[in-house]
Amino acid sequence: MIEGRIVIDPAFRVGPVRRRTFGSFVEHLGRCVYTGIYEPEHPSADEDGFRGDVLALTRELGVTTVRYPGGNFVSAYRWEDGIGPVAERPARPDPAWHSTEPNLFGVDEFMAWARKAGVEPMMAVNLGTRGVAEALDLLEYCNLPPGTYWASRRPVPEPYDVRVWCLGNEMDGPWQIGHKTAREYGRLAAETARAMRMLDPDLELVACGSSSSAMPTFGAWEETVLEETYDLVDHISCHAYYEEKDGDLESFLASAVDMDHFIDTVVAKADEVGARLGARKKIQVSFDEWNVWYQSRWADATPDGWPVAPPLLEDDYHLADAVVVGGLLIALLRHSDRVAAACQAQLVNVIAPIRTEPGGAARRQPTFHPFAQAARNAVGDVLYVQPESPRRETAKYGPVPVLDAVATRDPETGRTTVFAVNRSTTDPLDLTITVHTTAAEATTLADPDPYARNTPAEPDRVAPRPNPDVVVDGDHVRVVLPPVSWNVVHLA
């Protein structure tokens, strides 16, 4: 048994819990859309073809915002293909994922699905093969009242009123269709942002930041892009994916160390540019792609031919993956003073917390649970805590504390919730929480096997369960956290 400690003080406030922290991502990639959220032939499908079981799980997951339609897909997407009578929509090759896009599901279907799911849409515009004019057309279609060309073609009179728009996707990446240098992209993003604000002044706009902190242009990219766009955008994006490599579980469990560094570096760069420009506002971070993704496993996963919705990037997650997801959520929450939005990529089937069988059942992956618990229980203010625990050496990040934690407090009810992970692969952790409380209860996501999975035969093997090892002793709460575990502690 090892020991850890945190102190809870409501005065140590980081910032508000941002509801957009619990965003997700739907891209026309693999089976995310077709046989994911949209499958008209499914027994649970509604009149619009949306899978009812997936809608129910999306609500249970607690998703607040969904970014659409990409992702790499958006950089060659012609949004007009996905509107109008379905029978008249053209099929197109999607060079990003070597698939055929039938365009049975487009802007209108997404907006209808988002309304039923109770999520806010976050739209991305194509700045790869297209530019200012096409972004204005899509904005007109979504946000203006009927009376102009594109707005009058919308099937409903009420505008969709999309507030958050991403100016392209991962334009720093050579893999991106229409890849640009930072200066080229910055100029195009600025021109697009300026024009979009002329049409709708109250938008929130996201400029493309680095697609990874490992990119050779990281830091310099943000600096150049913000020099061009600072006064015109509200957020700059971050994207990060993590995987266990070469059996190095200890480094993998410490992935949040990299996310912390990523956010801190981007914030410092943004503030540096702002200071140089004499700006009063602060650029916020939109961490609008993040997750565990075994990219090395899927490096050569190009489908044969040009199929419609082939099974791509369908990672089968285990307990350790879920604990890493929990750690990444902790990192996002503790940066709530500057991280204004985040999107776990993606929602269904593609590196996703929800898996479906065509015509069959939908189930929760282990990564479903930390997200759902954080989305449901993180309310009010994020509190700063400084976890104290032994450090363990990792090959990738050096010595890392085995305990990571953050707390939130609802000022209306006084209820405090602690989210904690034990990164140790071998030892349970006896956590002492110093706080004034009258009662405490906890749930734990753990398993003797860190690689335990949920399967169709055992769909709930890896799921949160009540933790019996909770003791309230005066101004201290003690709870035992098993090795490789995600934990939620509620304090009255």
CSV table of C-alpha atoms in Angstrom, one decimal:
chain,number,residue,atom,x,y,z
A,1,MET,CA,0.0,0.0,0.0
A,2,ILE,CA,1.3,3.4,-0.9
A,3,GLU,CA,-0.1,6.7,0.4
A,4,GLY,CA,-1.4,9.9,-1.3
A,5,ARG,CA,-3.0,13.1,-0.1
A,6,ILE,CA,-4.9,16.1,-1.4
A,7,VAL,CA,-6.4,19.1,0.4
A,8,ILE,CA,-9.7,20.6,-0.7
A,9,ASP,CA,-10.3,24.3,-0.2
A,10,PRO,CA,-13.1,26.1,-2.0
A,11,ALA,CA,-11.0,29.3,-2.0
A,12,PHE,CA,-8.5,27.6,-4.4
A,13,ARG,CA,-10.7,28.1,-7.5
A,14,VAL,CA,-9.3,27.5,-11.0
A,15,GLY,CA,-12.4,28.5,-12.9
A,16,PRO,CA,-15.9,27.4,-13.8
A,17,VAL,CA,-16.6,23.9,-15.1
A,18,ARG,CA,-17.1,24.5,-18.8
A,19,ARG,CA,-19.9,22.4,-20.1
A,20,ARG,CA,-18.2,22.4,-23.6
A,21,THR,CA,-15.4,20.4,-22.0
A,22,PHE,CA,-17.6,17.3,-22.5
A,23,GLY,CA,-17.8,17.6,-26.3
A,24,SER,CA,-17.5,14.8,-28.8
A,25,PHE,CA,-16.8,14.4,-32.5
A,26,VAL,CA,-18.7,13.0,-35.5
A,27,GLU,CA,-16.8,12.6,-38.7
A,28,HIS,CA,-17.6,10.9,-42.0
A,29,LEU,CA,-15.1,8.2,-41.2
A,30,GLY,CA,-15.6,4.5,-41.1
A,31,ARG,CA,-18.8,3.6,-39.3
A,32,CYS,CA,-19.2,6.7,-37.2
A,33,VAL,CA,-22.1,8.0,-39.2
A,34,TYR,CA,-23.4,5.1,-41.2
A,35,THR,CA,-24.4,2.2,-38.9
A,36,GLY,CA,-23.2,4.4,-36.1
A,37,ILE,CA,-25.6,7.3,-35.5
A,38,TYR,CA,-27.5,6.7,-38.7
A,39,GLU,CA,-29.0,3.4,-39.8
A,40,PRO,CA,-32.6,3.6,-41.1
A,41,GLU,CA,-32.9,-0.2,-41.3
A,42,HIS,CA,-32.0,-0.7,-37.6
A,43,PRO,CA,-34.9,-2.0,-35.3
A,44,SER,CA,-34.4,1.1,-33.1
A,45,ALA,CA,-34.3,3.7,-35.9
A,46,ASP,CA,-36.7,6.6,-35.7
A,47,GLU,CA,-38.5,8.3,-38.6
A,48,ASP,CA,-35.2,10.1,-39.5
A,49,GLY,CA,-33.1,7.0,-39.6
A,50,PHE,CA,-31.3,7.7,-36.3
A,51,ARG,CA,-30.5,4.7,-34.1
A,52,GLY,CA,-32.5,5.1,-30.9
A,53,ASP,CA,-30.0,3.0,-28.9
A,54,VAL,CA,-27.1,5.3,-29.9
A,55,LEU,CA,-29.2,8.4,-29.1
A,56,ALA,CA,-29.9,7.0,-25.6
A,57,LEU,CA,-26.2,6.2,-25.0
A,58,THR,CA,-25.2,9.7,-26.2
A,59,ARG,CA,-27.5,11.3,-23.7
A,60,GLU,CA,-26.2,8.9,-21.0
A,61,LEU,CA,-22.6,9.8,-21.9
A,62,GLY,CA,-23.5,13.4,-21.2
A,63,VAL,CA,-22.1,14.9,-24.4
A,64,THR,CA,-22.7,18.6,-24.6
A,65,THR,CA,-21.2,19.6,-28.0
A,66,VAL,CA,-20.4,17.7,-31.2
A,67,ARG,CA,-17.9,18.8,-33.8
A,68,TYR,CA,-18.9,18.0,-37.4
A,69,PRO,CA,-18.2,16.9,-40.2
A,70,GLY,CA,-14.4,16.4,-39.6
A,71,GLY,CA,-11.6,15.9,-39.2
A,72,ASN,CA,-9.6,15.1,-42.3
A,73,PHE,CA,-12.8,14.5,-44.1
A,74,VAL,CA,-13.8,18.2,-44.1
A,75,SER,CA,-10.8,19.3,-46.1
A,76,ALA,CA,-12.2,18.0,-49.3
A,77,TYR,CA,-15.9,18.1,-48.4
A,78,ARG,CA,-18.5,19.8,-50.6
A,79,TRP,CA,-21.2,20.5,-48.0
A,80,GLU,CA,-23.8,21.2,-50.8
A,81,ASP,CA,-23.7,17.5,-51.7
A,82,GLY,CA,-25.4,16.6,-48.4
A,83,ILE,CA,-28.5,18.8,-48.7
A,84,GLY,CA,-31.7,18.6,-50.8
A,85,PRO,CA,-33.6,15.5,-51.8
A,86,VAL,CA,-31.6,12.4,-50.8
A,87,ALA,CA,-32.3,10.6,-54.1
A,88,GLU,CA,-30.6,13.5,-55.9
A,89,ARG,CA,-27.4,13.7,-53.8
A,90,PRO,CA,-24.2,12.7,-55.5
A,91,ALA,CA,-21.9,10.1,-54.2
A,92,ARG,CA,-18.2,11.3,-54.0
A,93,PRO,CA,-14.9,9.7,-53.3
A,94,ASP,CA,-13.4,10.7,-50.0
A,95,PRO,CA,-9.6,10.8,-50.5
A,96,ALA,CA,-9.0,11.3,-46.8
A,97,TRP,CA,-10.2,7.9,-45.8
A,98,HIS,CA,-10.2,6.2,-49.2
A,99,SER,CA,-14.0,5.6,-49.0
A,100,THR,CA,-17.1,6.6,-50.9
A,101,GLU,CA,-19.3,9.2,-49.3
A,102,PRO,CA,-23.0,8.5,-50.3
A,103,ASN,CA,-24.2,11.8,-48.8
A,104,LEU,CA,-27.3,10.2,-47.3
A,105,PHE,CA,-26.5,12.1,-44.1
A,106,GLY,CA,-25.5,15.8,-44.3
A,107,VAL,CA,-26.0,19.2,-42.6
A,108,ASP,CA,-29.7,18.9,-42.2
A,109,GLU,CA,-29.6,15.4,-40.8
A,110,PHE,CA,-26.8,16.3,-38.4
A,111,MET,CA,-28.8,19.3,-37.1
A,112,ALA,CA,-31.9,17.1,-36.6
A,113,TRP,CA,-29.8,14.5,-34.9
A,114,ALA,CA,-28.1,17.1,-32.6
A,115,ARG,CA,-31.5,18.5,-31.6
A,116,LYS,CA,-32.7,15.0,-30.6
A,117,ALA,CA,-29.5,14.2,-28.8
A,118,GLY,CA,-29.6,17.5,-26.9
A,119,VAL,CA,-26.1,18.6,-28.1
A,120,GLU,CA,-24.8,21.9,-29.4
A,121,PRO,CA,-23.4,21.7,-33.0
A,122,MET,CA,-19.8,22.8,-33.6
A,123,MET,CA,-19.3,23.1,-37.4
A,124,ALA,CA,-16.0,23.0,-39.3
A,125,VAL,CA,-15.5,24.7,-42.7
A,126,ASN,CA,-13.4,23.4,-45.5
A,127,LEU,CA,-10.2,25.5,-45.9
A,128,GLY,CA,-8.3,22.7,-47.7
A,129,THR,CA,-9.8,22.6,-51.1
A,130,ARG,CA,-12.2,25.6,-50.6
A,131,GLY,CA,-12.2,29.0,-48.9
A,132,VAL,CA,-14.0,32.2,-48.0
A,133,ALA,CA,-16.9,31.9,-50.5
A,134,GLU,CA,-17.9,28.4,-49.5
A,135,ALA,CA,-17.6,29.2,-45.8
A,136,LEU,CA,-20.0,32.1,-46.3
A,137,ASP,CA,-22.4,29.9,-48.2
A,138,LEU,CA,-22.5,27.3,-45.4
A,139,LEU,CA,-22.9,30.0,-42.8
A,140,GLU,CA,-25.8,31.6,-44.7
A,141,TYR,CA,-27.4,28.2,-45.0
A,142,CYS,CA,-27.1,27.5,-41.3
A,143,ASN,CA,-27.7,30.9,-39.6
A,144,LEU,CA,-29.6,33.4,-41.8
A,145,PRO,CA,-33.4,33.6,-42.0
A,146,PRO,CA,-35.1,32.6,-45.3
A,147,GLY,CA,-35.0,35.2,-48.1
A,148,THR,CA,-31.5,34.7,-49.6
A,149,TYR,CA,-30.4,31.9,-51.9
A,150,TRP,CA,-28.8,29.4,-49.5
A,151,ALA,CA,-31.0,30.2,-46.5
A,152,SER,CA,-34.1,29.7,-48.5
A,153,ARG,CA,-32.9,26.2,-49.5
A,154,ARG,CA,-32.9,25.1,-45.9
A,155,PRO,CA,-35.8,22.6,-45.2
A,156,VAL,CA,-36.8,24.4,-42.1
A,157,PRO,CA,-37.5,28.2,-41.7
A,158,GLU,CA,-35.8,28.5,-38.4
A,159,PRO,CA,-32.0,29.1,-38.6
A,160,TYR,CA,-29.8,26.4,-37.1
A,161,ASP,CA,-28.0,29.2,-35.2
A,162,VAL,CA,-24.6,27.5,-35.0
A,163,ARG,CA,-22.4,29.6,-32.7
A,164,VAL,CA,-19.0,27.8,-32.8
A,165,TRP,CA,-17.1,27.3,-36.1
A,166,CYS,CA,-13.7,25.7,-36.7
A,167,LEU,CA,-11.7,27.3,-39.5
A,168,GLY,CA,-10.4,24.2,-41.2
A,169,ASN,CA,-8.8,21.1,-39.6
A,170,GLU,CA,-5.1,20.2,-38.9
A,171,MET,CA,-3.8,22.4,-41.6
A,172,ASP,CA,-0.3,22.0,-40.2
A,173,GLY,CA,-0.3,18.3,-41.2
A,174,PRO,CA,1.3,17.2,-44.5
A,175,TRP,CA,-1.4,14.5,-44.6
A,176,GLN,CA,-4.1,17.1,-44.8
A,177,ILE,CA,-5.7,17.8,-48.1
A,178,GLY,CA,-4.8,21.4,-48.9
A,179,HIS,CA,-2.0,21.4,-46.3
A,180,LYS,CA,-0.5,24.9,-45.9
A,181,THR,CA,2.3,26.7,-44.2
A,182,ALA,CA,1.5,28.6,-41.0
A,183,ARG,CA,1.6,31.9,-42.8
A,184,GLU,CA,-0.6,30.7,-45.7
A,185,TYR,CA,-3.1,29.2,-43.4
A,186,GLY,CA,-3.1,32.2,-41.0
A,187,ARG,CA,-3.9,34.6,-43.9
A,188,LEU,CA,-6.7,32.3,-45.2
A,189,ALA,CA,-8.2,31.8,-41.7
A,190,ALA,CA,-8.1,35.6,-41.1
A,191,GLU,CA,-9.8,36.3,-44.4
A,192,THR,CA,-12.5,33.7,-43.7
A,193,ALA,CA,-13.0,34.8,-40.1
A,194,ARG,CA,-13.4,38.5,-41.2
A,195,ALA,CA,-15.9,37.6,-43.8
A,196,MET,CA,-17.9,35.3,-41.6
A,197,ARG,CA,-18.2,38.0,-38.9
A,198,MET,CA,-19.6,40.4,-41.5
A,199,LEU,CA,-22.4,37.9,-42.0
A,200,ASP,CA,-22.9,37.0,-38.4
A,201,PRO,CA,-20.9,39.1,-35.9
A,202,ASP,CA,-21.5,37.0,-32.8
A,203,LEU,CA,-19.8,33.8,-33.8
A,204,GLU,CA,-17.1,31.9,-31.8
A,205,LEU,CA,-14.3,31.0,-34.2
A,206,VAL,CA,-11.5,28.4,-33.7
A,207,ALA,CA,-8.2,28.7,-35.5
A,208,CYS,CA,-6.3,25.5,-36.3
A,209,GLY,CA,-3.4,25.0,-33.8
A,210,SER,CA,-1.0,22.1,-33.9
A,211,SER,CA,-2.3,18.6,-34.6
A,212,SER,CA,0.2,17.2,-32.1
A,213,SER,CA,2.8,18.6,-29.7
A,214,ALA,CA,5.3,16.3,-31.5
A,215,MET,CA,4.9,18.3,-34.8
A,216,PRO,CA,8.2,19.9,-35.8
A,217,THR,CA,6.3,23.2,-36.3
A,218,PHE,CA,4.7,23.1,-32.8
A,219,GLY,CA,4.9,26.5,-31.1
A,220,ALA,CA,6.1,28.3,-34.2
A,221,TRP,CA,2.8,27.4,-35.9
A,222,GLU,CA,0.7,28.8,-33.1
A,223,GLU,CA,2.7,32.0,-33.0
A,224,THR,CA,2.5,32.6,-36.8
A,225,VAL,CA,-1.2,31.7,-37.0
A,226,LEU,CA,-2.2,34.0,-34.1
A,227,GLU,CA,-0.1,36.9,-35.5
A,228,GLU,CA,-2.5,36.8,-38.4
A,229,THR,CA,-5.8,35.9,-36.6
A,230,TYR,CA,-5.5,37.2,-33.0
A,231,ASP,CA,-8.2,39.9,-33.2
A,232,LEU,CA,-10.5,37.7,-35.3
A,233,VAL,CA,-10.7,34.4,-33.5
A,234,ASP,CA,-11.7,33.3,-30.0
A,235,HIS,CA,-9.9,29.9,-29.7
A,236,ILE,CA,-7.0,28.0,-31.0
A,237,SER,CA,-7.2,24.2,-31.3
A,238,CYS,CA,-5.1,21.4,-29.9
A,239,HIS,CA,-5.3,17.8,-31.0
A,240,ALA,CA,-3.6,14.9,-29.2
A,241,TYR,CA,-3.9,11.1,-29.2
A,242,TYR,CA,-2.2,8.6,-26.9
A,243,GLU,CA,-1.4,4.9,-27.1
A,244,GLU,CA,0.6,2.3,-25.2
A,245,LYS,CA,3.8,1.4,-27.1
A,246,ASP,CA,6.1,-1.5,-26.7
A,247,GLY,CA,4.4,-2.7,-23.5
A,248,ASP,CA,5.3,0.6,-21.7
A,249,LEU,CA,2.2,0.7,-19.5
A,250,GLU,CA,3.7,3.1,-17.0
A,251,SER,CA,4.4,5.8,-19.6
A,252,PHE,CA,1.0,5.3,-21.1
A,253,LEU,CA,-0.8,5.8,-17.8
A,254,ALA,CA,1.1,9.1,-17.5
A,255,SER,CA,-0.2,10.5,-20.8
A,256,ALA,CA,-1.9,13.4,-19.0
A,257,VAL,CA,1.6,14.8,-18.3
A,258,ASP,CA,1.9,15.5,-22.1
A,259,MET,CA,-1.5,17.0,-22.3
A,260,ASP,CA,-0.7,19.4,-19.4
A,261,HIS,CA,2.5,20.4,-21.2
A,262,PHE,CA,0.7,20.9,-24.5
A,263,ILE,CA,-2.0,23.2,-23.0
A,264,ASP,CA,0.6,25.2,-21.0
A,265,THR,CA,2.8,25.7,-24.0
A,266,VAL,CA,-0.1,26.8,-26.3
A,267,VAL,CA,-1.4,29.2,-23.6
A,268,ALA,CA,2.0,30.7,-23.1
A,269,LYS,CA,2.5,31.2,-26.9
A,270,ALA,CA,-1.0,32.8,-27.2
A,271,ASP,CA,-0.3,35.2,-24.4
A,272,GLU,CA,3.1,36.0,-25.8
A,273,VAL,CA,1.5,37.0,-29.1
A,274,GLY,CA,-1.3,38.9,-27.3
A,275,ALA,CA,1.2,40.9,-25.3
A,276,ARG,CA,3.2,41.7,-28.4
A,277,LEU,CA,0.1,42.9,-30.1
A,278,GLY,CA,-1.1,44.9,-27.1
A,279,ALA,CA,-4.3,42.9,-27.0
A,280,ARG,CA,-6.6,42.9,-24.0
A,281,LYS,CA,-8.5,39.6,-24.7
A,282,LYS,CA,-7.1,36.1,-24.0
A,283,ILE,CA,-7.2,33.4,-26.6
A,284,GLN,CA,-8.9,30.3,-25.3
A,285,VAL,CA,-8.0,26.7,-26.1
A,286,SER,CA,-10.4,24.4,-27.9
A,287,PHE,CA,-9.0,20.8,-27.4
A,288,ASP,CA,-11.3,19.6,-30.1
A,289,GLU,CA,-9.7,16.2,-30.8
A,290,TRP,CA,-8.3,14.0,-28.0
A,291,ASN,CA,-8.5,10.4,-27.1
A,292,VAL,CA,-6.6,7.1,-26.8
A,293,TRP,CA,-5.9,5.9,-30.4
A,294,TYR,CA,-3.7,3.0,-31.4
A,295,GLN,CA,-2.4,4.8,-34.5
A,296,SER,CA,0.4,2.3,-35.0
A,297,ARG,CA,-2.1,-0.5,-35.2
A,298,TRP,CA,-4.0,1.2,-38.0
A,299,ALA,CA,-1.1,2.7,-39.9
A,300,ASP,CA,-1.8,0.6,-43.0
A,301,ALA,CA,-5.6,0.4,-42.7
A,302,THR,CA,-6.5,1.6,-46.1
A,303,PRO,CA,-9.6,-0.2,-47.4
A,304,ASP,CA,-9.6,-2.0,-50.7
A,305,GLY,CA,-11.4,-0.1,-53.4
A,306,TRP,CA,-13.7,2.7,-52.4
A,307,PRO,CA,-16.3,1.2,-50.0
A,308,VAL,CA,-19.1,3.0,-48.2
A,309,ALA,CA,-18.5,3.2,-44.4
A,310,PRO,CA,-15.9,0.4,-44.1
A,311,PRO,CA,-14.9,-0.5,-40.5
A,312,LEU,CA,-11.9,1.7,-39.8
A,313,LEU,CA,-10.1,2.6,-36.6
A,314,GLU,CA,-12.4,0.5,-34.4
A,315,ASP,CA,-10.2,0.2,-31.3
A,316,ASP,CA,-11.4,-2.3,-28.8
A,317,TYR,CA,-10.6,-0.5,-25.5
A,318,HIS,CA,-9.6,-2.0,-22.1
A,319,LEU,CA,-9.4,-0.8,-18.5
A,320,ALA,CA,-6.0,0.9,-18.9
A,321,ASP,CA,-7.3,2.9,-21.8
A,322,ALA,CA,-10.2,4.1,-19.7
A,323,VAL,CA,-7.9,5.1,-16.9
A,324,VAL,CA,-5.9,7.2,-19.3
A,325,VAL,CA,-9.1,8.8,-20.6
A,326,GLY,CA,-9.9,9.7,-17.0
A,327,GLY,CA,-6.5,11.2,-16.5
A,328,LEU,CA,-6.9,13.3,-19.7
A,329,LEU,CA,-10.3,14.5,-18.4
A,330,ILE,CA,-8.6,15.5,-15.2
A,331,ALA,CA,-6.0,17.5,-17.2
A,332,LEU,CA,-8.7,19.3,-19.2
A,333,LEU,CA,-10.7,20.2,-16.0
A,334,ARG,CA,-7.7,21.6,-14.2
A,335,HIS,CA,-7.1,23.9,-17.1
A,336,SER,CA,-10.7,25.2,-17.1
A,337,ASP,CA,-9.4,28.8,-16.8
A,338,ARG,CA,-8.2,28.5,-20.4
A,339,VAL,CA,-9.7,25.3,-22.0
A,340,ALA,CA,-13.1,26.5,-23.2
A,341,ALA,CA,-14.0,23.4,-25.2
A,342,ALA,CA,-12.9,19.9,-25.8
A,343,CYS,CA,-14.1,17.1,-28.1
A,344,GLN,CA,-13.3,13.4,-27.5
A,345,ALA,CA,-12.8,11.9,-30.9
A,346,GLN,CA,-15.0,10.1,-31.9
A,347,LEU,CA,-18.5,9.3,-30.6
A,348,VAL,CA,-19.4,5.9,-32.2
A,349,ASN,CA,-17.3,3.0,-33.5
A,350,VAL,CA,-14.3,5.0,-34.6
A,351,ILE,CA,-11.9,5.1,-31.6
A,352,ALA,CA,-15.1,5.6,-29.7
A,353,PRO,CA,-16.8,5.0,-26.3
A,354,ILE,CA,-19.8,3.5,-28.0
A,355,ARG,CA,-19.7,0.5,-30.3
A,356,THR,CA,-22.5,-0.8,-32.5
A,357,GLU,CA,-23.2,-3.9,-34.6
A,358,PRO,CA,-25.0,-3.2,-37.9
A,359,GLY,CA,-28.6,-4.2,-37.3
A,360,GLY,CA,-27.6,-5.3,-33.8
A,361,ALA,CA,-26.8,-4.1,-30.3
A,362,ALA,CA,-24.9,-1.0,-29.1
A,363,ARG,CA,-22.6,-1.2,-26.1
A,364,ARG,CA,-20.4,0.9,-23.8
A,365,GLN,CA,-16.7,0.5,-24.1
A,366,PRO,CA,-14.7,1.0,-20.8
A,367,THR,CA,-13.7,4.5,-21.9
A,368,PHE,CA,-17.4,5.4,-21.8
A,369,HIS,CA,-17.5,5.5,-18.0
A,370,PRO,CA,-14.9,8.1,-17.0
A,371,PHE,CA,-16.4,10.5,-19.5
A,372,ALA,CA,-20.0,9.9,-18.4
A,373,GLN,CA,-19.1,10.3,-14.7
A,374,ALA,CA,-17.1,13.5,-15.3
A,375,ALA,CA,-19.8,15.0,-17.5
A,376,ARG,CA,-22.5,14.1,-14.9
A,377,ASN,CA,-20.7,15.0,-11.7
A,378,ALA,CA,-18.4,17.9,-12.6
A,379,VAL,CA,-20.5,20.9,-11.6
A,380,GLY,CA,-19.9,24.4,-10.5
A,381,ASP,CA,-16.2,25.4,-10.0
A,382,VAL,CA,-13.0,23.5,-10.6
A,383,LEU,CA,-10.8,23.6,-7.5
A,384,TYR,CA,-7.0,23.5,-7.6
A,385,VAL,CA,-5.6,20.5,-5.7
A,386,GLN,CA,-1.9,19.5,-5.5
A,387,PRO,CA,-1.7,15.7,-5.2
A,388,GLU,CA,1.0,14.4,-3.0
A,389,SER,CA,2.1,10.8,-3.7
A,390,PRO,CA,5.2,8.8,-4.5
A,391,ARG,CA,6.7,9.2,-7.9
A,392,ARG,CA,7.5,6.3,-10.3
A,393,GLU,CA,10.0,6.5,-13.1
A,394,THR,CA,8.6,6.3,-16.6
A,395,ALA,CA,10.6,5.9,-19.8
A,396,LYS,CA,8.8,8.7,-21.6
A,397,TYR,CA,8.1,11.3,-19.0
A,398,GLY,CA,10.7,10.7,-16.3
A,399,PRO,CA,9.4,10.5,-12.6
A,400,VAL,CA,5.7,10.9,-12.4
A,401,PRO,CA,3.4,11.0,-9.4
A,402,VAL,CA,1.2,7.9,-9.2
A,403,LEU,CA,-1.8,10.0,-8.0
A,404,ASP,CA,-3.5,12.5,-10.2
A,405,ALA,CA,-6.6,14.3,-9.2
A,406,VAL,CA,-8.9,17.3,-9.5
A,407,ALA,CA,-12.0,18.4,-7.6
A,408,THR,CA,-15.1,20.3,-8.5
A,409,ARG,CA,-17.6,22.0,-6.1
A,410,ASP,CA,-21.2,23.0,-6.7
A,411,PRO,CA,-21.6,26.3,-4.8
A,412,GLU,CA,-25.4,25.9,-4.8
A,413,THR,CA,-25.4,22.5,-3.0
A,414,GLY,CA,-22.0,22.6,-1.4
A,415,ARG,CA,-21.3,19.1,-2.9
A,416,THR,CA,-17.7,18.5,-3.8
A,417,THR,CA,-16.6,15.7,-6.2
A,418,VAL,CA,-13.0,14.4,-6.4
A,419,PHE,CA,-11.9,12.7,-9.6
A,420,ALA,CA,-8.7,10.6,-9.1
A,421,VAL,CA,-6.6,8.1,-10.9
A,422,ASN,CA,-4.0,5.7,-9.4
A,423,ARG,CA,-1.3,5.2,-12.1
A,424,SER,CA,0.5,2.5,-10.2
A,425,THR,CA,0.5,-0.8,-12.0
A,426,THR,CA,1.1,-2.8,-8.8
A,427,ASP,CA,0.1,-1.0,-5.6
A,428,PRO,CA,-3.2,0.2,-4.2
A,429,LEU,CA,-3.1,3.8,-3.0
A,430,ASP,CA,-4.5,4.9,0.4
A,431,LEU,CA,-5.8,8.4,-0.4
A,432,THR,CA,-6.4,10.9,2.4
A,433,ILE,CA,-8.6,13.9,1.4
A,434,THR,CA,-8.5,16.8,3.9
A,435,VAL,CA,-11.8,18.4,3.8
A,436,HIS,CA,-14.7,19.3,6.1
A,437,THR,CA,-17.5,16.9,5.3
A,438,THR,CA,-20.2,14.8,7.0
A,439,ALA,CA,-20.4,12.0,4.5
A,440,ALA,CA,-18.6,10.4,1.6
A,441,GLU,CA,-19.1,7.8,-1.0
A,442,ALA,CA,-17.0,6.6,-3.9
A,443,THR,CA,-17.1,4.5,-7.1
A,444,THR,CA,-14.1,2.8,-8.7
A,445,LEU,CA,-13.4,1.6,-12.2
A,446,ALA,CA,-10.9,-1.2,-11.8
A,447,ASP,CA,-10.1,-4.8,-12.6
A,448,PRO,CA,-7.4,-7.3,-11.6
A,449,ASP,CA,-6.4,-7.3,-15.3
A,450,PRO,CA,-5.5,-3.8,-16.7
A,451,TYR,CA,-6.3,-5.2,-20.1
A,452,ALA,CA,-9.9,-6.3,-19.3
A,453,ARG,CA,-12.4,-5.4,-21.9
A,454,ASN,CA,-16.2,-5.2,-22.4
A,455,THR,CA,-17.4,-7.7,-24.9
A,456,PRO,CA,-20.8,-8.6,-26.3
A,457,ALA,CA,-20.8,-11.6,-23.9
A,458,GLU,CA,-19.7,-9.4,-20.9
A,459,PRO,CA,-20.8,-5.9,-21.8
A,460,ASP,CA,-20.3,-4.6,-18.2
A,461,ARG,CA,-17.2,-6.3,-17.0
A,462,VAL,CA,-15.4,-3.0,-16.8
A,463,ALA,CA,-17.8,-0.6,-15.2
A,464,PRO,CA,-17.9,1.7,-12.1
A,465,ARG,CA,-18.8,-0.1,-8.9
A,466,PRO,CA,-19.2,1.2,-5.3
A,467,ASN,CA,-16.0,1.4,-3.4
A,468,PRO,CA,-16.5,0.0,0.1
A,469,ASP,CA,-13.1,1.3,1.4
A,470,VAL,CA,-14.3,4.8,2.3
A,471,VAL,CA,-13.9,6.2,5.9
A,472,VAL,CA,-14.8,9.7,7.2
A,473,ASP,CA,-12.7,10.6,10.2
A,474,GLY,CA,-13.2,14.2,11.3
A,475,ASP,CA,-11.8,16.5,8.6
A,476,HIS,CA,-10.3,13.6,6.7
A,477,VAL,CA,-11.7,11.1,4.2
A,478,ARG,CA,-9.8,8.0,3.4
A,479,VAL,CA,-10.4,5.9,0.4
A,480,VAL,CA,-8.3,3.1,-1.1
A,481,LEU,CA,-7.7,3.3,-4.9
A,482,PRO,CA,-6.8,0.0,-6.6
A,483,PRO,CA,-3.9,-0.1,-9.0
A,484,VAL,CA,-4.7,1.2,-12.5
A,485,SER,CA,-8.0,2.7,-11.5
A,486,TRP,CA,-10.3,5.7,-12.1
A,487,ASN,CA,-12.2,6.9,-9.0
A,488,VAL,CA,-15.0,9.4,-8.2
A,489,VAL,CA,-15.4,10.5,-4.6
A,490,HIS,CA,-18.5,12.4,-3.6
A,491,LEU,CA,-18.3,14.6,-0.5
A,492,ALA,CA,-21.4,16.0,1.2
